[in-house]
Amino acid sequence: MTMLNLTESNNLTNTLLYHLKPLNEKPLLVQVLVGLLLYVNGLMIFTFLKKEAFLEETRYILFAQTLFVDSFTMLLTYLTLMGYFYQYPVHIIPCCIICTVISVFNFCTPVTLVTMCLERYVAICMPLRHSSISTPKNTLIVLLVIWAVSFVLPLFVLIVFLVYDSSVGLQSYVVCSLEVMLQLNWLADTMAAGQQILFIIMFCTVVSAYIKILTAARSATSENKKSSKGLRTVILHGIQLFLCMLQFITPYIEMPLWKLDVMVFWNVRYADYILFVISPCCLSPLIYGLRDKKFCNALKHYAFCGFAVVNRHKIRNVKTIPLEVN
């Protein structure tokens, strides 16, 4: 009887290893992607902090915020994904805090993107007022508004969860994910409704900014080059915003699959993480990091530890040359 149980146990272990073998390669790929993007974002944040000209421009301040938020989002979501992958239990209080921070960052990124689109609209359609509107004081106010809007829904979910959960539940250990805090159906529906309303508002704002920039490009031939750059920037922001907002509906797609097929659930969650978390983070360095000549020159200088001699003159004069996106 003992030998039979041992044989059955070995067969079960081999079966589990067989099913998990394809998944073991996926965490490695995620580690490589996250590590590469964290390095690129870190280098860009360092470049931003080293140049006073970037610190004085609203667009670059917002860009630095997206880099900061994207970096922490990737790191925290990667940790929760690996914890869920290996079914590692953690105390529910730290889990709630981590999930709340992730939710705040998930809201902060699209709201910041919409703000960047509005900044491009002001720069192109109201160039004479751009310098008076994009002041350090106004930029600070905008940042505070972005973070305040980003905190509303996640903080509401956290408070409701802590109020309705029993004291026994708050002492338990769980496999950390956002679904832990959305056990109440009405709370999950409220969260989903808030996300949909926010998405509609942001989508309409981006489309309106695009149409007005397009109108300005057709009416002012002398500004066609600048307007076309703004149009491409707004389009990229729109794509990034769409990918960011799609991650809000992924839990409602993934959780029903958990009861049907575990392997399908893991494959879908892995694909969602790559498409709706990693992909938008890749667009941030592209839009303002590599497409901007001045920022790209400064980035090359620090990436090669100051050996980019050809671009040193351009970097020194970065204050006197208008910053433009290609």
CSV table of N, CA and C in Angstrom, one decimal, residues 184-323:
chain,number,residue,atom,x,y,z
A,184,LEU,N,-16.8,41.6,-2.8
A,184,LEU,CA,-18.1,42.1,-2.8
A,184,LEU,C,-18.5,42.4,-4.2
A,185,ASN,N,-19.6,41.9,-4.7
A,185,ASN,CA,-20.1,42.1,-6.1
A,185,ASN,C,-20.3,43.6,-6.3
A,186,TRP,N,-21.0,44.3,-5.4
A,186,TRP,CA,-21.3,45.7,-5.7
A,186,TRP,C,-20.1,46.5,-5.7
A,187,LEU,N,-19.0,46.1,-4.9
A,187,LEU,CA,-17.8,46.9,-4.9
A,187,LEU,C,-17.0,46.7,-6.2
A,188,ALA,N,-17.0,45.5,-6.7
A,188,ALA,CA,-16.4,45.2,-8.0
A,188,ALA,C,-17.1,46.0,-9.1
A,189,ASP,N,-18.5,46.0,-9.1
A,189,ASP,CA,-19.2,46.7,-10.1
A,189,ASP,C,-19.0,48.2,-10.0
A,190,THR,N,-18.8,48.7,-8.8
A,190,THR,CA,-18.6,50.2,-8.6
A,190,THR,C,-17.2,50.5,-9.2
A,191,MET,N,-16.2,49.6,-8.9
A,191,MET,CA,-14.9,49.9,-9.5
A,191,MET,C,-14.9,49.8,-11.0
A,192,ALA,N,-15.6,48.9,-11.6
A,192,ALA,CA,-15.7,48.7,-13.0
A,192,ALA,C,-16.4,50.0,-13.6
A,193,ALA,N,-17.5,50.4,-13.0
A,193,ALA,CA,-18.2,51.6,-13.5
A,193,ALA,C,-17.3,52.8,-13.5
A,194,GLY,N,-16.6,53.0,-12.4
A,194,GLY,CA,-15.7,54.2,-12.3
A,194,GLY,C,-14.6,54.1,-13.3
A,195,GLN,N,-14.1,53.0,-13.6
A,195,GLN,CA,-13.1,52.9,-14.6
A,195,GLN,C,-13.6,53.2,-16.0
A,196,GLN,N,-14.8,52.7,-16.3
A,196,GLN,CA,-15.4,53.0,-17.6
A,196,GLN,C,-15.7,54.5,-17.8
A,197,ILE,N,-16.2,55.1,-16.7
A,197,ILE,CA,-16.5,56.6,-16.8
A,197,ILE,C,-15.2,57.3,-17.1
A,198,LEU,N,-14.2,57.0,-16.3
A,198,LEU,CA,-12.9,57.6,-16.5
A,198,LEU,C,-12.3,57.4,-17.9
A,199,PHE,N,-12.5,56.2,-18.4
A,199,PHE,CA,-12.0,55.9,-19.7
A,199,PHE,C,-12.7,56.7,-20.8
A,200,ILE,N,-14.0,56.9,-20.7
A,200,ILE,CA,-14.8,57.7,-21.6
A,200,ILE,C,-14.4,59.1,-21.6
A,201,ILE,N,-14.2,59.7,-20.4
A,201,ILE,CA,-13.8,61.1,-20.3
A,201,ILE,C,-12.4,61.3,-20.9
A,202,MET,N,-11.5,60.4,-20.6
A,202,MET,CA,-10.1,60.5,-21.1
A,202,MET,C,-10.1,60.3,-22.6
A,203,PHE,N,-10.9,59.4,-23.1
A,203,PHE,CA,-10.9,59.1,-24.6
A,203,PHE,C,-11.4,60.3,-25.3
A,204,CYS,N,-12.5,60.9,-24.8
A,204,CYS,CA,-13.1,62.1,-25.5
A,204,CYS,C,-12.1,63.3,-25.4
A,205,THR,N,-11.4,63.4,-24.4
A,205,THR,CA,-10.4,64.5,-24.2
A,205,THR,C,-9.3,64.3,-25.3
A,206,VAL,N,-8.7,63.1,-25.4
A,206,VAL,CA,-7.7,62.8,-26.4
A,206,VAL,C,-8.1,63.1,-27.8
A,207,VAL,N,-9.3,62.6,-28.1
A,207,VAL,CA,-9.9,62.8,-29.5
A,207,VAL,C,-10.1,64.2,-29.8
A,208,SER,N,-10.6,65.0,-28.8
A,208,SER,CA,-10.8,66.4,-29.0
A,208,SER,C,-9.5,67.1,-29.2
A,209,ALA,N,-8.5,66.8,-28.4
A,209,ALA,CA,-7.2,67.4,-28.6
A,209,ALA,C,-6.6,67.1,-30.0
A,210,TYR,N,-6.8,65.9,-30.4
A,210,TYR,CA,-6.3,65.5,-31.8
A,210,TYR,C,-7.0,66.3,-32.9
A,211,ILE,N,-8.3,66.4,-32.8
A,211,ILE,CA,-9.1,67.1,-33.8
A,211,ILE,C,-8.7,68.6,-33.9
A,212,LYS,N,-8.5,69.2,-32.7
A,212,LYS,CA,-8.1,70.6,-32.7
A,212,LYS,C,-6.7,70.8,-33.2
A,213,ILE,N,-5.8,69.9,-32.9
A,213,ILE,CA,-4.4,70.0,-33.4
A,213,ILE,C,-4.4,69.8,-34.9
A,214,LEU,N,-5.3,68.8,-35.4
A,214,LEU,CA,-5.4,68.6,-36.9
A,214,LEU,C,-5.9,69.8,-37.5
A,215,THR,N,-6.9,70.5,-36.9
A,215,THR,CA,-7.5,71.7,-37.5
A,215,THR,C,-6.4,72.8,-37.6
A,216,ALA,N,-5.6,72.9,-36.5
A,216,ALA,CA,-4.5,73.9,-36.5
A,216,ALA,C,-3.5,73.6,-37.6
A,217,ALA,N,-3.2,72.4,-37.8
A,217,ALA,CA,-2.2,72.0,-38.8
A,217,ALA,C,-2.7,72.4,-40.2
A,218,ARG,N,-4.0,72.3,-40.5
A,218,ARG,CA,-4.5,72.6,-41.8
A,218,ARG,C,-4.6,74.2,-42.0
A,219,SER,N,-4.8,74.9,-40.9
A,219,SER,CA,-5.1,76.3,-41.1
A,219,SER,C,-3.8,77.1,-41.0
A,220,ALA,N,-2.7,76.6,-40.4
A,220,ALA,CA,-1.5,77.4,-40.3
A,220,ALA,C,-0.4,76.6,-41.0
A,221,THR,N,-0.1,77.0,-42.2
A,221,THR,CA,0.9,76.3,-43.0
A,221,THR,C,2.3,76.4,-42.5
A,222,SER,N,2.6,77.5,-41.8
A,222,SER,CA,3.9,77.7,-41.3
A,222,SER,C,4.2,76.8,-40.1
A,223,GLU,N,3.1,76.3,-39.5
A,223,GLU,CA,3.3,75.5,-38.3
A,223,GLU,C,3.0,74.0,-38.6
A,224,ASN,N,3.0,73.7,-39.9
A,224,ASN,CA,2.7,72.3,-40.3
A,224,ASN,C,3.6,71.3,-39.7
A,225,LYS,N,4.9,71.6,-39.7
A,225,LYS,CA,5.9,70.7,-39.2
A,225,LYS,C,5.7,70.4,-37.7
A,226,LYS,N,5.5,71.5,-37.0
A,226,LYS,CA,5.3,71.3,-35.5
A,226,LYS,C,4.0,70.6,-35.3
A,227,SER,N,3.0,71.0,-36.0
A,227,SER,CA,1.6,70.4,-35.8
A,227,SER,C,1.7,68.9,-36.1
A,228,SER,N,2.4,68.5,-37.2
A,228,SER,CA,2.5,67.1,-37.6
A,228,SER,C,3.2,66.3,-36.5
A,229,LYS,N,4.2,66.9,-35.9
A,229,LYS,CA,4.9,66.2,-34.7
A,229,LYS,C,3.9,66.1,-33.6
A,230,GLY,N,3.1,67.1,-33.3
A,230,GLY,CA,2.1,67.0,-32.3
A,230,GLY,C,1.1,66.0,-32.5
A,231,LEU,N,0.6,65.9,-33.8
A,231,LEU,CA,-0.3,64.8,-34.2
A,231,LEU,C,0.2,63.4,-33.9
A,232,ARG,N,1.4,63.2,-34.3
A,232,ARG,CA,2.0,61.9,-34.1
A,232,ARG,C,2.2,61.6,-32.6
A,233,THR,N,2.5,62.6,-31.8
A,233,THR,CA,2.7,62.4,-30.4
A,233,THR,C,1.3,62.1,-29.8
A,234,VAL,N,0.2,62.8,-30.1
A,234,VAL,CA,-1.1,62.5,-29.6
A,234,VAL,C,-1.6,61.1,-30.0
A,235,ILE,N,-1.3,60.7,-31.2
A,235,ILE,CA,-1.7,59.4,-31.6
A,235,ILE,C,-1.0,58.3,-30.8
A,236,LEU,N,0.3,58.5,-30.6
A,236,LEU,CA,1.0,57.5,-29.7
A,236,LEU,C,0.5,57.5,-28.3
A,237,HIS,N,0.2,58.7,-27.8
A,237,HIS,CA,-0.5,58.8,-26.5
A,237,HIS,C,-1.8,58.1,-26.4
A,238,GLY,N,-2.6,58.2,-27.5
A,238,GLY,CA,-3.9,57.5,-27.6
A,238,GLY,C,-3.7,56.0,-27.6
A,239,ILE,N,-2.7,55.5,-28.3
A,239,ILE,CA,-2.5,54.1,-28.3
A,239,ILE,C,-2.1,53.6,-26.9
A,240,GLN,N,-1.2,54.4,-26.3
A,240,GLN,CA,-0.7,54.0,-25.0
A,240,GLN,C,-1.9,54.1,-24.0
A,241,LEU,N,-2.7,55.1,-24.1
A,241,LEU,CA,-3.8,55.2,-23.2
A,241,LEU,C,-4.8,54.0,-23.4
A,242,PHE,N,-5.0,53.6,-24.6
A,242,PHE,CA,-5.9,52.5,-24.9
A,242,PHE,C,-5.4,51.2,-24.3
A,243,LEU,N,-4.1,51.0,-24.4
A,243,LEU,CA,-3.5,49.8,-23.8
A,243,LEU,C,-3.6,49.8,-22.3
A,244,CYS,N,-3.3,51.0,-21.7
A,244,CYS,CA,-3.4,51.1,-20.2
A,244,CYS,C,-4.8,50.9,-19.7
A,245,MET,N,-5.8,51.4,-20.4
A,245,MET,CA,-7.2,51.2,-19.9
A,245,MET,C,-7.7,49.8,-20.1
A,246,LEU,N,-7.2,49.1,-21.1
A,246,LEU,CA,-7.6,47.7,-21.3
A,246,LEU,C,-7.3,46.8,-20.2
A,247,GLN,N,-6.2,47.1,-19.4
A,247,GLN,CA,-5.8,46.3,-18.3
A,247,GLN,C,-6.9,46.3,-17.2
A,248,PHE,N,-7.8,47.3,-17.2
A,248,PHE,CA,-8.8,47.4,-16.2
A,248,PHE,C,-9.8,46.2,-16.3
A,249,ILE,N,-10.0,45.8,-17.6
A,249,ILE,CA,-11.0,44.7,-17.8
A,249,ILE,C,-10.4,43.3,-17.8
A,250,THR,N,-9.1,43.2,-17.7
A,250,THR,CA,-8.5,41.9,-17.7
A,250,THR,C,-8.9,41.0,-16.6
A,251,PRO,N,-9.1,41.5,-15.3
A,251,PRO,CA,-9.5,40.6,-14.3
A,251,PRO,C,-10.9,39.9,-14.5
A,252,TYR,N,-11.8,40.7,-15.2
A,252,TYR,CA,-13.1,40.1,-15.5
A,252,TYR,C,-13.0,39.0,-16.6
A,253,ILE,N,-11.9,39.1,-17.4
A,253,ILE,CA,-11.7,38.0,-18.4
A,253,ILE,C,-11.0,36.8,-17.8
A,254,GLU,N,-10.0,37.1,-16.9
A,254,GLU,CA,-9.2,36.0,-16.4
A,254,GLU,C,-9.9,35.1,-15.3
A,255,MET,N,-10.6,35.7,-14.4
A,255,MET,CA,-11.1,34.9,-13.3
A,255,MET,C,-12.1,33.8,-13.7
A,256,PRO,N,-13.0,34.0,-14.6
A,256,PRO,CA,-13.8,32.9,-15.0
A,256,PRO,C,-13.0,31.7,-15.6
A,257,LEU,N,-11.8,32.0,-16.2
A,257,LEU,CA,-11.0,30.9,-16.7
A,257,LEU,C,-10.3,30.1,-15.7
A,258,TRP,N,-10.2,30.7,-14.4
A,258,TRP,CA,-9.6,29.9,-13.3
A,258,TRP,C,-10.4,28.7,-13.0
A,259,LYS,N,-11.7,28.8,-13.1
A,259,LYS,CA,-12.5,27.6,-12.8
A,259,LYS,C,-12.6,26.6,-13.9
A,260,LEU,N,-12.3,27.1,-15.1
A,260,LEU,CA,-12.4,26.2,-16.3
A,260,LEU,C,-11.2,25.4,-16.6
A,261,ASP,N,-10.1,26.1,-16.7
A,261,ASP,CA,-8.8,25.5,-17.0
A,261,ASP,C,-7.7,26.4,-16.5
A,262,VAL,N,-6.9,25.8,-15.6
A,262,VAL,CA,-5.8,26.5,-14.9
A,262,VAL,C,-4.7,26.9,-15.9
A,263,MET,N,-4.4,26.1,-16.9
A,263,MET,CA,-3.4,26.4,-17.8
A,263,MET,C,-3.8,27.5,-18.8
A,264,VAL,N,-5.0,27.5,-19.2
A,264,VAL,CA,-5.5,28.6,-20.0
A,264,VAL,C,-5.5,29.9,-19.2
A,265,PHE,N,-5.9,29.8,-17.9
A,265,PHE,CA,-5.9,31.0,-17.1
A,265,PHE,C,-4.5,31.6,-17.0
A,266,TRP,N,-3.4,30.8,-16.8
A,266,TRP,CA,-2.1,31.3,-16.7
A,266,TRP,C,-1.6,31.9,-18.0
A,267,ASN,N,-1.9,31.2,-19.1
A,267,ASN,CA,-1.5,31.7,-20.4
A,267,ASN,C,-2.2,33.1,-20.7
A,268,VAL,N,-3.5,33.2,-20.4
A,268,VAL,CA,-4.2,34.5,-20.6
A,268,VAL,C,-3.6,35.6,-19.7
A,269,ARG,N,-3.4,35.3,-18.4
A,269,ARG,CA,-2.8,36.3,-17.5
A,269,ARG,C,-1.4,36.7,-17.9
A,270,TYR,N,-0.6,35.8,-18.4
A,270,TYR,CA,0.7,36.1,-18.9
A,270,TYR,C,0.6,37.0,-20.1
A,271,ALA,N,-0.3,36.7,-21.0
A,271,ALA,CA,-0.4,37.5,-22.3
A,271,ALA,C,-0.9,38.9,-21.9
A,272,ASP,N,-1.9,39.0,-21.0
A,272,ASP,CA,-2.4,40.3,-20.6
A,272,ASP,C,-1.3,41.1,-19.9
A,273,TYR,N,-0.4,40.5,-19.2
A,273,TYR,CA,0.7,41.2,-18.5
A,273,TYR,C,1.6,41.8,-19.6
A,274,ILE,N,1.9,41.0,-20.6
A,274,ILE,CA,2.8,41.5,-21.6
A,274,ILE,C,2.2,42.6,-22.4
A,275,LEU,N,0.9,42.4,-22.8
A,275,LEU,CA,0.3,43.4,-23.7
A,275,LEU,C,-0.2,44.7,-23.0
A,276,PHE,N,-0.7,44.6,-21.8
A,276,PHE,CA,-1.3,45.7,-21.2
A,276,PHE,C,-0.6,46.3,-20.0
A,277,VAL,N,0.6,45.7,-19.6
A,277,VAL,CA,1.4,46.3,-18.6
A,277,VAL,C,2.8,46.7,-19.2
A,278,ILE,N,3.4,45.7,-19.9
A,278,ILE,CA,4.8,45.9,-20.4
A,278,ILE,C,4.7,46.8,-21.6
A,279,SER,N,3.8,46.5,-22.6
A,279,SER,CA,3.7,47.3,-23.8
A,279,SER,C,3.5,48.8,-23.6
A,280,PRO,N,2.6,49.3,-22.8
A,280,PRO,CA,2.5,50.7,-22.6
A,280,PRO,C,3.7,51.3,-22.0
A,281,CYS,N,4.4,50.6,-21.1
A,281,CYS,CA,5.6,51.1,-20.5
A,281,CYS,C,6.8,51.2,-21.6
A,282,CYS,N,6.7,50.4,-22.7
A,282,CYS,CA,7.7,50.6,-23.7
A,282,CYS,C,7.5,51.8,-24.6
A,283,LEU,N,6.2,52.3,-24.6
A,283,LEU,CA,5.9,53.5,-25.4
A,283,LEU,C,6.4,54.8,-24.8
A,284,SER,N,6.4,54.8,-23.5
A,284,SER,CA,6.8,56.1,-22.8
A,284,SER,C,8.2,56.5,-23.2
A,285,PRO,N,9.3,55.6,-23.1
A,285,PRO,CA,10.6,56.0,-23.6
A,285,PRO,C,10.7,56.3,-25.0
A,286,LEU,N,9.8,55.7,-25.8
A,286,LEU,CA,9.8,56.0,-27.3
A,286,LEU,C,9.3,57.4,-27.6
A,287,ILE,N,8.2,57.8,-27.0
A,287,ILE,CA,7.6,59.0,-27.4
A,287,ILE,C,8.4,60.2,-27.0
A,288,TYR,N,9.0,60.3,-25.8
A,288,TYR,CA,9.7,61.5,-25.4
A,288,TYR,C,11.2,61.2,-25.2
A,289,GLY,N,11.6,59.9,-25.2
A,289,GLY,CA,13.0,59.6,-25.0
A,289,GLY,C,13.8,59.5,-26.2
A,290,LEU,N,13.3,58.7,-27.2
A,290,LEU,CA,14.1,58.5,-28.4
A,290,LEU,C,13.7,59.4,-29.5
A,291,ARG,N,12.4,59.9,-29.5
A,291,ARG,CA,11.9,60.7,-30.6
A,291,ARG,C,12.3,62.2,-30.4
A,292,ASP,N,12.7,62.5,-29.2
A,292,ASP,CA,13.1,63.9,-28.9
A,292,ASP,C,14.6,64.0,-29.1
A,293,LYS,N,15.1,64.9,-30.0
A,293,LYS,CA,16.5,65.0,-30.3
A,293,LYS,C,17.3,65.4,-29.2
A,294,LYS,N,16.9,66.5,-28.5
A,294,LYS,CA,17.7,67.0,-27.4
A,294,LYS,C,17.8,66.0,-26.2
A,295,PHE,N,16.7,65.4,-25.9
A,295,PHE,CA,16.7,64.4,-24.8
A,295,PHE,C,17.5,63.2,-25.2
A,296,CYS,N,17.4,62.8,-26.5
A,296,CYS,CA,18.2,61.6,-27.0
A,296,CYS,C,19.7,61.9,-27.0
A,297,ASN,N,20.1,63.1,-27.3
A,297,ASN,CA,21.5,63.5,-27.3
A,297,ASN,C,22.0,63.4,-25.8
A,298,ALA,N,21.2,63.9,-24.9
A,298,ALA,CA,21.6,63.9,-23.5
A,298,ALA,C,21.7,62.4,-23.0
A,299,LEU,N,20.7,61.6,-23.5
A,299,LEU,CA,20.6,60.2,-23.1
A,299,LEU,C,21.8,59.5,-23.6
A,300,LYS,N,22.2,59.7,-24.8
A,300,LYS,CA,23.4,59.0,-25.3
A,300,LYS,C,24.7,59.4,-24.5
A,301,HIS,N,24.7,60.7,-24.2
A,301,HIS,CA,25.9,61.2,-23.4
A,301,HIS,C,26.1,60.4,-22.1
A,302,TYR,N,25.0,60.2,-21.4
A,302,TYR,CA,25.1,59.4,-20.1
A,302,TYR,C,25.1,57.9,-20.3
A,303,ALA,N,24.5,57.4,-21.4
A,303,ALA,CA,24.5,56.0,-21.6
A,303,ALA,C,25.9,55.5,-22.0
A,304,PHE,N,26.7,56.4,-22.6
A,304,PHE,CA,28.1,56.0,-23.0
A,304,PHE,C,29.1,56.7,-22.0
A,305,CYS,N,28.6,57.0,-20.8
A,305,CYS,CA,29.4,57.6,-19.8
A,305,CYS,C,30.2,58.8,-20.2
A,306,GLY,N,29.6,59.7,-21.0
A,306,GLY,CA,30.3,60.9,-21.4
A,306,GLY,C,31.2,60.8,-22.6
A,307,PHE,N,31.2,59.6,-23.3
A,307,PHE,CA,32.1,59.5,-24.4
A,307,PHE,C,31.5,59.9,-25.7
A,308,ALA,N,30.2,60.4,-25.7
A,308,ALA,CA,29.5,60.8,-26.9
A,308,ALA,C,30.0,62.3,-27.2
A,309,VAL,N,31.2,62.4,-27.7
A,309,VAL,CA,31.8,63.7,-27.9
A,309,VAL,C,31.1,64.6,-28.9
A,310,VAL,N,30.5,63.9,-29.9
A,310,VAL,CA,29.9,64.6,-31.0
A,310,VAL,C,28.7,65.4,-30.5
A,311,ASN,N,28.0,64.9,-29.5
A,311,ASN,CA,26.8,65.6,-29.0
A,311,ASN,C,27.0,66.5,-27.8
A,312,ARG,N,28.2,66.7,-27.4
A,312,ARG,CA,28.5,67.5,-26.2
A,312,ARG,C,28.1,69.0,-26.4
A,313,HIS,N,28.4,69.5,-27.6
A,313,HIS,CA,28.0,70.8,-27.9
A,313,HIS,C,26.5,71.1,-27.9
A,314,LYS,N,25.8,70.1,-28.4
A,314,LYS,CA,24.3,70.2,-28.4
A,314,LYS,C,23.8,70.1,-27.0
A,315,ILE,N,24.4,69.3,-26.2
A,315,ILE,CA,23.9,69.1,-24.8
A,315,ILE,C,24.1,70.4,-24.0
A,316,ARG,N,25.3,71.1,-24.2
A,316,ARG,CA,25.6,72.3,-23.5
A,316,ARG,C,24.6,73.4,-23.8
A,317,ASN,N,24.2,73.4,-25.1
A,317,ASN,CA,23.3,74.4,-25.6
A,317,ASN,C,21.8,74.0,-25.5
A,318,VAL,N,21.5,73.0,-24.7
A,318,VAL,CA,20.1,72.5,-24.7
A,318,VAL,C,19.1,73.6,-24.2
A,319,LYS,N,19.7,74.5,-23.3
A,319,LYS,CA,18.8,75.5,-22.8
A,319,LYS,C,18.3,76.5,-23.8
A,320,THR,N,19.2,76.8,-24.8
A,320,THR,CA,18.9,77.9,-25.7
A,320,THR,C,18.2,77.4,-27.0
A,321,ILE,N,18.0,76.1,-27.1
A,321,ILE,CA,17.3,75.6,-28.3
A,321,ILE,C,16.0,75.1,-27.9
A,322,PRO,N,14.9,75.4,-28.6
A,322,PRO,CA,13.5,74.9,-28.2
A,322,PRO,C,13.5,73.4,-28.3
A,323,LEU,N,12.8,72.9,-27.4
A,323,LEU,CA,12.7,71.4,-27.3
A,323,LEU,C,11.5,71.0,-28.1
